[in-house]
Coordinates of C-alpha atoms and ligand atoms in Angstrom, one line a residue:
M211 CA 15.3 19.9 -44.3
K212 CA 17.9 22.3 -42.5
L213 CA 19.0 21.2 -38.8
R214 CA 17.4 24.0 -37.6
E215 CA 13.7 23.3 -38.8
I216 CA 14.7 19.4 -37.4
L217 CA 15.4 20.7 -34.2
T218 CA 12.4 22.7 -33.8
L219 CA 10.1 20.3 -35.9
R220 CA 9.1 22.7 -37.9
N221 CA 7.9 21.4 -41.6
L222 CA 6.6 18.4 -40.4
P223 CA 4.2 16.4 -42.7
A224 CA 0.4 17.2 -42.2
L225 CA -1.4 14.3 -40.6
S226 CA -5.5 13.9 -40.4
P227 CA -6.9 13.4 -37.0
N228 CA -7.2 9.7 -37.5
Q229 CA -3.4 9.5 -38.5
L230 CA -2.2 11.6 -35.4
L231 CA -4.4 9.1 -33.1
L232 CA -3.1 6.0 -34.5
L233 CA 0.4 6.9 -34.5
T234 CA -0.2 7.9 -30.8
V235 CA -1.9 4.7 -30.1
A236 CA 1.0 2.8 -31.4
Y237 CA 3.4 4.9 -29.6
L238 CA 1.6 4.1 -26.4
A239 CA 0.9 0.5 -27.1
L240 CA 4.8 -0.2 -28.0
T241 CA 6.2 1.7 -25.6
Q242 CA 4.5 2.8 -22.4
N243 CA 2.6 -0.9 -22.0
L244 CA 5.8 -3.2 -21.2
S245 CA 4.1 -3.7 -17.9
L246 CA 1.2 -5.3 -19.6
F247 CA 3.4 -7.4 -22.0
S248 CA 5.3 -9.1 -19.3
A249 CA 2.2 -9.6 -17.0
I250 CA 0.4 -11.3 -19.9
L251 CA 3.8 -13.1 -20.7
N252 CA 4.0 -14.5 -16.8
S253 CA 0.3 -15.6 -17.3
L254 CA 0.6 -17.7 -20.3
P255 CA 2.4 -21.4 -19.4
R256 CA 5.5 -22.3 -21.3
P257 CA 6.5 -23.4 -23.7
M258 CA 3.6 -21.2 -25.4
G259 CA 1.7 -23.3 -28.1
G260 CA -0.8 -22.0 -30.7
Q261 CA -3.5 -21.4 -28.2
E262 CA -0.9 -19.0 -26.2
W263 CA 0.5 -17.2 -29.1
R264 CA -3.4 -16.6 -30.3
I265 CA -3.9 -15.1 -26.5
L266 CA -1.2 -12.8 -26.5
A267 CA -2.1 -11.7 -30.1
S268 CA -5.4 -10.9 -28.9
T269 CA -4.6 -9.0 -25.8
V270 CA -2.2 -6.6 -28.2
F271 CA -5.2 -6.1 -30.6
A272 CA -7.5 -5.6 -27.7
L273 CA -5.3 -3.0 -26.6
V274 CA -5.1 -1.0 -29.5
A275 CA -8.3 -1.4 -29.8
L276 CA -9.3 0.0 -26.4
L277 CA -6.7 2.7 -27.0
T278 CA -8.2 3.9 -30.4
T279 CA -11.6 3.9 -28.9
A280 CA -10.8 5.8 -25.6
M281 CA -9.4 8.7 -27.3
A282 CA -11.6 8.7 -30.8
G283 CA -13.8 10.9 -29.3
F284 CA -11.5 13.4 -28.3
C285 CA -10.4 13.9 -31.9
L286 CA -12.2 17.5 -32.7
P287 CA -10.3 20.5 -33.8
R288 CA -8.6 22.4 -30.6
V289 CA -9.6 19.5 -28.3
Q290 CA -7.2 16.3 -30.1
K291 CA -3.9 17.9 -29.3
P292 CA -4.4 18.7 -25.6
A293 CA -6.0 15.6 -25.3
L294 CA -3.5 13.7 -26.9
V295 CA -1.0 15.2 -24.8
V296 CA -2.9 14.4 -21.2
F297 CA -3.0 10.7 -22.2
V298 CA 0.8 10.5 -23.1
L299 CA 1.9 12.3 -19.9
V300 CA -0.4 10.1 -17.8
A301 CA 1.0 6.8 -19.7
A302 CA 4.8 8.2 -19.1
T303 CA 4.0 8.9 -15.2
S304 CA 2.3 5.5 -14.6
S305 CA 4.6 3.5 -16.7
Y306 CA 7.5 4.8 -15.0
F307 CA 6.0 3.6 -11.2
M308 CA 5.0 0.3 -13.2
R309 CA 8.1 -0.7 -14.2
S310 CA 10.5 0.6 -11.4
F311 CA 8.2 -1.0 -8.8
G312 CA 6.2 -3.7 -10.7
T313 CA 3.1 -1.9 -9.3
V314 CA -0.2 -0.9 -10.9
I315 CA -2.1 2.4 -10.6
D316 CA -5.4 1.8 -9.2
K317 CA -7.7 3.6 -7.0
G318 CA -6.4 2.1 -3.8
M319 CA -2.7 3.3 -5.2
I320 CA -3.8 6.7 -5.9
A321 CA -5.5 7.1 -2.5
N322 CA -2.4 5.7 -0.8
A323 CA -0.2 8.5 -2.9
L324 CA -2.7 11.2 -1.6
N325 CA -2.6 10.1 1.7
T326 CA 1.1 9.8 2.3
N327 CA 2.9 13.2 3.5
I328 CA 5.2 15.4 1.3
G329 CA 8.5 13.5 2.7
E330 CA 7.0 9.9 1.9
A331 CA 5.9 11.3 -2.0
S332 CA 9.4 12.8 -2.6
D333 CA 11.2 9.7 -1.7
L334 CA 9.4 8.3 -4.7
L335 CA 10.0 11.4 -6.8
S336 CA 13.8 10.6 -8.2
I337 CA 16.2 12.0 -10.9
D338 CA 15.1 8.9 -13.0
F339 CA 11.5 9.9 -12.6
F340 CA 12.1 13.3 -14.0
M341 CA 14.4 12.0 -17.3
H342 CA 11.8 9.1 -17.5
V343 CA 8.7 11.5 -17.8
L344 CA 10.8 14.2 -19.8
L345 CA 12.0 11.3 -22.3
F346 CA 8.5 9.2 -22.5
G347 CA 6.2 12.2 -21.7
A348 CA 7.3 15.4 -22.2
L349 CA 9.3 14.9 -25.8
P350 CA 6.5 12.8 -27.3
A351 CA 3.9 15.3 -26.1
W352 CA 6.1 18.0 -27.6
I353 CA 5.9 16.4 -31.1
I354 CA 2.4 15.9 -31.0
T355 CA 1.9 19.8 -30.3
R356 CA 4.4 20.6 -33.7
V357 CA 2.5 18.0 -36.1
P358 CA 0.3 20.2 -38.4
L359 CA -3.5 18.7 -38.1
R360 CA -5.6 18.8 -41.2
F361 CA -9.2 18.6 -40.3
A362 CA -12.1 17.9 -43.0
R363 CA -15.5 19.0 -42.8
F364 CA -17.3 18.1 -39.6
S365 CA -19.6 15.2 -41.4
I366 CA -16.7 13.7 -43.1
E367 CA -14.5 13.4 -39.7
L368 CA -17.5 12.2 -38.3
R369 CA -17.9 9.1 -40.6
R370 CA -13.7 8.7 -40.6
R371 CA -14.0 8.1 -36.7
L372 CA -16.9 6.3 -36.7
A373 CA -15.2 3.9 -39.3
L374 CA -12.2 3.7 -37.3
V375 CA -14.0 2.9 -34.0
G376 CA -16.2 0.6 -36.2
I377 CA -13.2 -1.5 -37.7
M378 CA -11.3 -1.6 -34.2
L379 CA -14.6 -3.0 -32.0
G380 CA -15.6 -5.4 -35.1
G381 CA -12.1 -6.7 -35.2
L382 CA -12.3 -7.1 -31.4
I383 CA -15.7 -8.8 -31.8
I384 CA -14.6 -11.5 -34.3
I385 CA -11.6 -12.3 -31.7
L386 CA -13.6 -12.7 -28.8
F387 CA -16.1 -15.4 -30.9
S388 CA -13.5 -17.3 -32.6
Q389 CA -11.0 -17.5 -29.7
Y390 CA -13.8 -17.8 -27.1
N391 CA -12.6 -20.7 -25.1
A392 CA -9.4 -19.7 -24.9
L393 CA -9.9 -16.3 -24.0
S394 CA -12.8 -16.8 -21.4
F395 CA -10.7 -19.2 -19.5
W396 CA -7.6 -17.1 -19.5
G397 CA -9.4 -13.9 -18.8
R398 CA -11.3 -14.9 -16.0
Q399 CA -8.1 -16.3 -14.4
N400 CA -6.3 -13.1 -15.3
R401 CA -9.1 -10.4 -14.6
E402 CA -6.3 -8.4 -12.6
V403 CA -4.3 -8.0 -16.3
R404 CA -6.7 -5.1 -17.0
L405 CA -5.1 -3.4 -14.4
Y406 CA -1.9 -2.7 -16.4
V407 CA -3.8 -0.9 -19.6
N408 CA -1.3 2.0 -19.6
P409 CA -3.1 5.0 -19.7
T410 CA -6.6 4.1 -19.7
A411 CA -6.3 2.1 -16.2
P412 CA -4.7 4.6 -14.6
M413 CA -7.3 7.6 -16.0
Y414 CA -10.3 5.3 -15.0
A415 CA -9.0 5.0 -11.4
L416 CA -8.2 8.9 -11.4
K417 CA -11.6 9.5 -12.5
E418 CA -13.3 7.1 -9.9
M419 CA -10.9 8.8 -7.3
V420 CA -12.2 12.2 -8.1
A421 CA -15.8 11.1 -7.9
D422 CA -15.3 9.6 -4.6
L423 CA -13.8 12.9 -3.2
L424 CA -16.8 14.8 -4.7
P425 CA -19.6 15.8 -2.0
K426 CA -22.4 13.4 -2.1
G427 CA -25.0 15.1 0.3
P428 CA -24.5 14.6 3.9
P429 CA -23.2 11.3 5.2
P430 CA -25.2 8.7 6.6
P431 CA -25.4 8.6 10.8
L432 CA -22.3 7.1 12.2
L433 CA -23.4 3.3 13.4
I434 CA -23.0 2.6 16.7
V435 CA -21.1 -0.8 17.1
A436 CA -21.3 -2.4 20.6
P437 CA -23.7 0.1 22.3
D438 CA -23.7 -2.6 25.0
A439 CA -20.2 -2.2 25.5
V440 CA -19.2 -1.9 29.6
R441 CA -15.4 -2.6 31.2
Q442 CA -15.6 -5.3 33.9
G443 CA -12.6 -4.3 36.1
S444 CA -12.4 -5.1 39.8
A445 CA -12.0 -1.6 41.3
D446 CA -8.6 -2.1 43.5
A447 CA -6.9 -4.0 40.5
K448 CA -3.2 -2.8 39.7
P449 CA -3.7 -0.6 36.7
L450 CA -3.5 -2.0 33.1
L451 CA -1.9 -0.7 29.9
V452 CA -2.4 -2.2 26.8
V453 CA -0.1 -1.2 24.0
L454 CA -0.8 -1.9 20.1
V455 CA 2.4 -1.2 18.3
V456 CA 0.8 -1.0 14.6
G457 CA 4.1 -1.5 12.5
E458 CA 4.7 -0.2 9.1
T459 CA 6.0 -2.3 6.1
G460 CA 7.3 -5.0 8.2
R461 CA 7.3 -8.3 6.3
A462 CA 7.4 -11.5 8.3
A463 CA 9.9 -13.3 6.2
N464 CA 13.0 -10.8 7.1
F465 CA 12.4 -11.3 10.9
G466 CA 15.1 -13.4 12.5
I467 CA 12.7 -14.5 15.3
N468 CA 10.1 -16.0 12.4
G469 CA 13.4 -18.0 10.8
Y470 CA 14.9 -15.5 8.8
E471 CA 18.9 -16.3 7.9
R472 CA 20.1 -13.3 9.1
N473 CA 19.2 -12.4 12.8
T474 CA 17.7 -9.0 12.5
T475 CA 15.7 -9.6 15.9
P476 CA 18.5 -9.9 18.3
R477 CA 17.2 -8.3 21.5
L478 CA 13.3 -9.7 20.7
S479 CA 14.6 -13.1 20.5
A480 CA 16.2 -13.1 23.7
I481 CA 13.1 -12.1 25.4
P482 CA 12.1 -15.9 26.9
E483 CA 8.8 -14.8 27.6
L484 CA 7.9 -12.9 24.0
I485 CA 5.3 -14.7 22.0
N486 CA 5.8 -14.8 18.5
Y487 CA 2.9 -15.3 16.1
P488 CA 4.8 -16.9 12.9
D489 CA 1.7 -17.2 10.5
F490 CA -0.1 -13.8 10.4
E491 CA -1.9 -12.4 7.6
S492 CA -2.7 -8.4 7.1
C493 CA -6.0 -7.2 5.7
G494 CA -4.7 -5.1 3.2
T495 CA -1.6 -4.7 1.2
A496 CA -1.4 -0.6 1.9
T497 CA -1.4 1.5 5.2
L498 CA -5.0 2.9 4.2
E499 CA -7.0 -0.3 3.7
S500 CA -4.7 -2.1 7.1
V501 CA -4.8 0.4 9.5
P502 CA -8.7 1.0 9.6
C503 CA -9.2 -2.7 9.0
I504 CA -7.6 -3.6 12.4
F505 CA -9.5 -1.6 14.3
S506 CA -12.5 -2.3 12.6
R507 CA -15.0 -5.1 13.8
L508 CA -15.4 -6.1 10.1
N509 CA -13.0 -8.9 8.9
Q510 CA -11.0 -9.1 5.8
S511 CA -13.6 -10.5 3.5
D512 CA -16.3 -7.7 4.1
F513 CA -13.8 -4.7 4.9
S514 CA -14.1 -1.6 2.8
R515 CA -12.9 1.6 3.7
K516 CA -16.3 3.0 3.2
K517 CA -17.8 0.6 5.4
A518 CA -15.6 1.0 8.2
G519 CA -15.8 5.0 7.9
A520 CA -19.2 4.6 8.5
E521 CA -19.2 2.9 11.8
E522 CA -17.5 3.1 15.1
N523 CA -14.3 1.6 15.6
L524 CA -12.3 -0.4 18.5
L525 CA -11.2 3.2 19.8
D526 CA -14.4 4.3 19.9
I527 CA -15.6 1.7 21.9
V528 CA -12.7 1.7 24.2
K529 CA -13.1 5.4 24.9
R530 CA -16.8 5.1 25.6
T531 CA -16.0 2.3 28.3
G532 CA -14.2 4.9 30.0
V533 CA -10.8 3.8 29.0
P534 CA -8.5 6.6 27.7
V535 CA -7.3 5.9 24.2
I536 CA -3.8 7.6 23.1
W537 CA -2.5 7.4 19.8
R538 CA 1.0 8.7 19.3
D539 CA 2.1 8.7 15.3
N540 CA 5.1 8.8 13.8
N541 CA 3.3 7.9 10.3
A542 CA 1.4 9.7 8.0
G543 CA -1.7 9.8 10.3
C544 CA -4.2 7.1 11.5
M545 CA -6.1 6.9 7.8
G546 CA -9.3 8.0 9.9
A547 CA -9.1 5.4 12.9
C548 CA -8.9 8.1 15.2
V549 CA -11.0 10.7 13.7
R550 CA -13.2 10.6 17.0
T551 CA -10.6 9.6 19.6
G552 CA -7.7 12.3 18.9
M553 CA -3.9 11.7 17.8
I554 CA -0.9 12.9 19.1
S555 CA 1.5 13.3 16.0
L556 CA 5.1 13.2 17.1
E557 CA 6.4 13.0 13.3
F558 CA 7.6 16.5 13.4
E559 CA 9.0 16.7 17.0
K560 CA 12.6 18.3 17.0
D561 CA 14.3 16.0 19.3
P562 CA 18.2 16.6 19.0
V563 CA 19.1 12.8 18.8
L564 CA 15.9 11.0 17.1
C565 CA 14.8 13.9 14.7
A566 CA 17.0 15.4 11.4
D567 CA 15.8 16.4 7.9
G568 CA 11.9 17.2 9.1
E569 CA 11.5 13.4 10.7
C570 CA 12.2 11.3 13.4
H571 CA 13.2 7.6 14.0
D572 CA 10.5 5.6 15.7
N573 CA 12.1 5.7 19.3
I574 CA 10.2 9.0 19.3
L575 CA 7.2 7.1 20.0
L576 CA 8.7 6.2 23.6
K577 CA 9.4 9.9 24.4
D578 CA 7.9 10.8 28.0
F579 CA 6.7 7.3 28.5
N580 CA 5.7 7.7 32.0
T581 CA 3.0 10.2 31.0
V582 CA 1.0 7.6 29.3
L583 CA 0.9 5.2 32.2
P584 CA -2.6 4.7 34.0
Q585 CA -2.2 5.7 37.6
S586 CA -5.4 5.0 39.7
A587 CA -6.2 1.4 40.9
G588 CA -8.6 -0.5 38.6
S589 CA -8.2 2.0 35.9
A590 CA -6.6 1.1 32.2
T591 CA -5.3 2.9 29.0
F592 CA -5.2 1.7 25.6
L593 CA -2.0 3.1 24.0
V594 CA -1.3 3.1 20.3
L595 CA 1.7 3.7 18.4
H596 CA 2.0 4.0 15.0
Q597 CA 5.8 3.4 13.4
K598 CA 7.2 4.7 10.4
G599 CA 8.6 1.3 10.6
S600 CA 10.5 0.2 7.4
H601 CA 8.4 2.8 4.8
G602 CA 10.2 2.5 1.8
P603 CA 11.8 3.2 -0.8
A604 CA 14.0 5.6 1.5
Y605 CA 14.6 2.7 3.8
F606 CA 18.2 4.3 4.7
K607 CA 16.0 7.0 6.3
R608 CA 14.4 5.0 8.9
Y609 CA 17.3 3.8 11.0
P610 CA 19.8 5.6 13.0
E611 CA 23.9 4.7 12.5
S612 CA 23.3 2.2 15.6
A613 CA 21.2 -0.2 13.8
R614 CA 23.1 -0.1 10.4
H615 CA 24.2 -3.6 10.8
F616 CA 23.9 -4.6 7.2
T617 CA 26.1 -2.9 4.8
P618 CA 26.6 -2.0 1.9
D619 CA 23.2 -0.6 2.3
C620 CA 21.3 1.5 -0.5
R621 CA 21.6 4.9 0.8
I622 CA 19.5 6.8 -2.0
E623 CA 15.8 7.3 -3.0
S624 CA 16.3 5.4 -6.3
V625 CA 16.1 2.1 -5.4
Q626 CA 16.3 0.6 -8.6
R627 CA 19.8 2.3 -9.0
C628 CA 21.0 -0.1 -6.1
T629 CA 21.6 -3.6 -6.2
R630 CA 19.2 -5.9 -4.7
E631 CA 21.6 -7.0 -2.0
E632 CA 22.0 -3.2 -0.9
V633 CA 18.4 -2.7 -0.8
I634 CA 17.7 -6.1 1.3
N635 CA 20.8 -4.6 3.7
A636 CA 18.8 -1.2 4.0
Y637 CA 15.5 -3.1 4.4
D638 CA 16.9 -5.4 7.1
N639 CA 18.6 -2.6 9.0
T640 CA 14.9 -1.1 9.5
I641 CA 13.8 -4.3 11.1
V642 CA 17.1 -4.4 13.3
Y643 CA 16.1 -1.0 14.2
T644 CA 12.3 -1.9 14.8
D645 CA 13.6 -4.8 17.1
S646 CA 15.5 -2.4 19.2
M647 CA 12.7 0.0 19.4
L648 CA 10.2 -2.9 20.4
A649 CA 12.7 -4.0 23.2
D650 CA 13.3 -0.5 24.4
L651 CA 9.4 -0.3 24.9
I652 CA 9.0 -3.7 26.5
E653 CA 11.8 -2.2 29.1
Q654 CA 10.1 0.5 29.5
L655 CA 6.9 -1.6 30.2
R656 CA 9.1 -3.8 32.7
S657 CA 10.6 -1.1 34.8
H658 CA 6.9 -0.4 35.6
Q659 CA 5.5 -3.7 36.2
D660 CA 5.4 -3.4 40.0
S661 CA 2.8 -0.9 39.4
V662 CA 1.3 -1.1 36.3
N663 CA 0.2 -4.2 34.5
S664 CA 1.0 -4.2 30.9
V665 CA 0.2 -6.3 27.6
M666 CA 1.9 -5.4 24.1
I667 CA 0.9 -6.5 20.9
Y668 CA 2.9 -5.5 17.9
V669 CA 1.8 -6.4 14.4
S670 CA 2.8 -4.7 10.8
D671 CA 0.1 -3.4 8.5
H672 CA 1.5 -5.0 5.7
G673 CA 4.3 -6.6 4.1
E674 CA 6.8 -5.5 1.5
S675 CA 7.9 -6.6 -1.7
L676 CA 11.9 -6.4 -2.3
G677 CA 12.3 -7.4 -6.0
E678 CA 11.0 -10.7 -6.1
N679 CA 9.8 -11.3 -9.8
G680 CA 10.8 -7.5 -10.3
I681 CA 8.1 -6.2 -7.8
F682 CA 9.1 -3.6 -5.0
L683 CA 7.0 -1.7 -2.3
H684 CA 3.7 -2.6 -1.5
G685 CA 0.1 -1.9 -2.3
L686 CA -1.0 -4.3 -5.0
P687 CA -4.7 -5.4 -5.1
R688 CA -4.8 -8.6 -2.8
G689 CA -5.7 -10.6 -5.7
L690 CA -2.1 -10.1 -7.2
A691 CA -0.1 -9.3 -4.2
P692 CA 2.4 -12.1 -3.1
D693 CA 2.7 -13.6 0.1
E694 CA 5.7 -11.1 0.8
Q695 CA 3.0 -8.2 1.1
T696 CA 0.5 -10.1 3.1
H697 CA 2.2 -12.0 5.6
V698 CA 3.1 -10.0 8.5
P699 CA 5.2 -10.0 11.8
M700 CA 3.0 -10.2 15.0
M701 CA 4.0 -10.5 18.5
A702 CA 2.5 -10.2 22.1
W703 CA 4.2 -9.6 25.6
F704 CA 2.9 -9.7 28.9
S705 CA 4.4 -8.3 32.2
A706 CA 4.7 -10.7 34.9
Q707 CA 1.7 -10.3 36.6
A708 CA -0.5 -9.3 33.5
P709 CA -1.6 -12.8 32.8
A710 CA -2.4 -13.9 36.1
A711 CA -4.6 -10.5 36.3
L712 CA -6.3 -11.6 33.0
N713 CA -6.9 -15.0 34.3
L714 CA -4.6 -15.8 31.2
D715 CA -2.9 -19.4 30.8
L716 CA 0.6 -18.1 29.3
A717 CA 2.0 -21.4 28.3
C718 CA -1.4 -22.2 26.5
V719 CA -1.3 -18.6 25.0
K720 CA 2.6 -19.4 23.6
A721 CA 1.3 -22.9 22.3
A722 CA -1.6 -21.5 20.4
S723 CA 0.6 -18.8 18.8
I724 CA 1.8 -21.4 15.9
K725 CA -1.9 -21.2 14.7
S726 CA -2.7 -19.3 11.5
G727 CA -4.4 -15.7 12.5
S728 CA -4.6 -12.5 11.1
H729 CA -5.7 -8.9 11.5
D730 CA -9.2 -10.0 12.0
N731 CA -8.4 -11.4 15.4
L732 CA -7.0 -8.1 16.7
F733 CA -10.4 -6.4 17.3
D734 CA -11.8 -8.9 19.3
S735 CA -8.3 -10.2 21.4
I736 CA -7.9 -6.2 22.5
L737 CA -11.5 -6.0 23.4
N738 CA -11.0 -9.0 25.9
L739 CA -7.5 -8.1 27.3
L740 CA -9.1 -4.6 28.2
S741 CA -12.0 -6.6 30.1
I742 CA -14.6 -5.3 27.7
R743 CA -18.0 -7.1 27.8
T744 CA -19.9 -6.7 24.8
A745 CA -22.6 -8.8 22.3
A746 CA -20.5 -7.6 19.7
Y747 CA -17.3 -9.7 20.8
K748 CA -16.5 -12.9 19.1
P749 CA -14.6 -15.5 21.4
A750 CA -13.8 -17.8 18.0
Q751 CA -12.0 -14.6 16.8
D752 CA -9.9 -13.6 20.0
L753 CA -6.1 -15.4 20.0
F754 CA -6.6 -15.6 24.1
A755 CA -10.1 -16.6 24.8
A756 CA -9.2 -20.4 24.6
C757 CA -6.6 -19.8 27.3
Q758 CA -8.6 -17.9 29.6
K759 CA -9.6 -19.7 33.0
N760 CA -13.3 -19.4 34.1
Ligands
ZN282 ZN1 1.7 1.0 6.0

């Protein structure tokens, strides 16, 4: 063969459809499923004995059988090559994210990707990504298109395909029966491993996602939650502002106030009346789950986006009692929570100090703060500030120079090219900036406390992995998610006269803050802070009820 023939892949040997199928399966199994193999190996006890090796061998065969069966139906003239090309491209795209961030591509992850904005998405699409897809996707895909395929008569091909699939499934059945005990026990404990099978798991997730998006008749009427809700405030009381800061990607372990070895929260730690909740858990591991969950009466155990979307949430109830709801957003939106109550997006403001390159630092949420304060006696306002917080992987974009306490900090989007120390430095700087933003907010509230009582609650939507066990970012299914993704910071602050106005014993609240809590507590706690009475309120879930006099 001449060099030119080699470079243009002309005169490749002709293959039968089964041969091209098996070569593609071998390529995908060997090069695009490394995350699957490391997940399986991690799940097996060491040292590996005969049983562990049998489980490993069985799962490898199962992978080959699954990929072969999934692709066999597409092995028709004019269909096989485009289909295999799609499989290979999806596999290469998925394997990049799985290897780089230790994640899986499930329905939730695809939904997250579709709900992030262009800025966040482009943070993930680095040069490394394009090189990876070119090398492991486009190159083998091109080779597939160059292979001459020789189809026999339809009846012969049908028999060949059925024979191949029969061998694969027959082998799988024999393995399942002969290794039933070991495999069923291992499989039950490691159900989530199936999410790593590439590319069938991401393709299945994509199919599910598309099915969700297709119109399915008129939506059911919105379920009215707490139709009896009324606010019981005294008409001559000082106006009340309840501020809920919904943090982004803050993980509790990196907050100095929670005992982190670095003092990432110097200003908050110096506020003696601040109440810290060191043991607080998030509902989900991604914004799209956690944000609606925070405002839903549903608890983590029975929460689903679909269920929550079909009924009113905290914002609706508060608004219905006559309390204005203001949602200021510096993130990618309220994830459906504020669909009936509205939102003010400050993400693309043009403030010369706080904004640059199409995004703003979180202090933009405090802009013209006087305008959100309730004015008249007896009134209240519920203000939600939705931060950009510590959203990665481009952590360095989330803080100004003044918060750059820890250096060298990773200043590129491809975090996997930075050292772990640089990544952690950049992440910790985002916490330093959140510390300063929250302290600025408390200063604002304090400066108005003679005319407005206020309560501030800060809680993050979920945590973040920073390379522990090779896992980065967040969004793993809850069953797989490490503590770093679910253990979140949570704090409360009351202005000087707010506890008395709410009949709260602050010392008692402080003493109770060491108990474990979760996003499940917020719905009821905020109803109570706003003095909203309803049968839907569950005092056992209220962080403050036990410390209320009368
Ligand atoms: Zn988030």
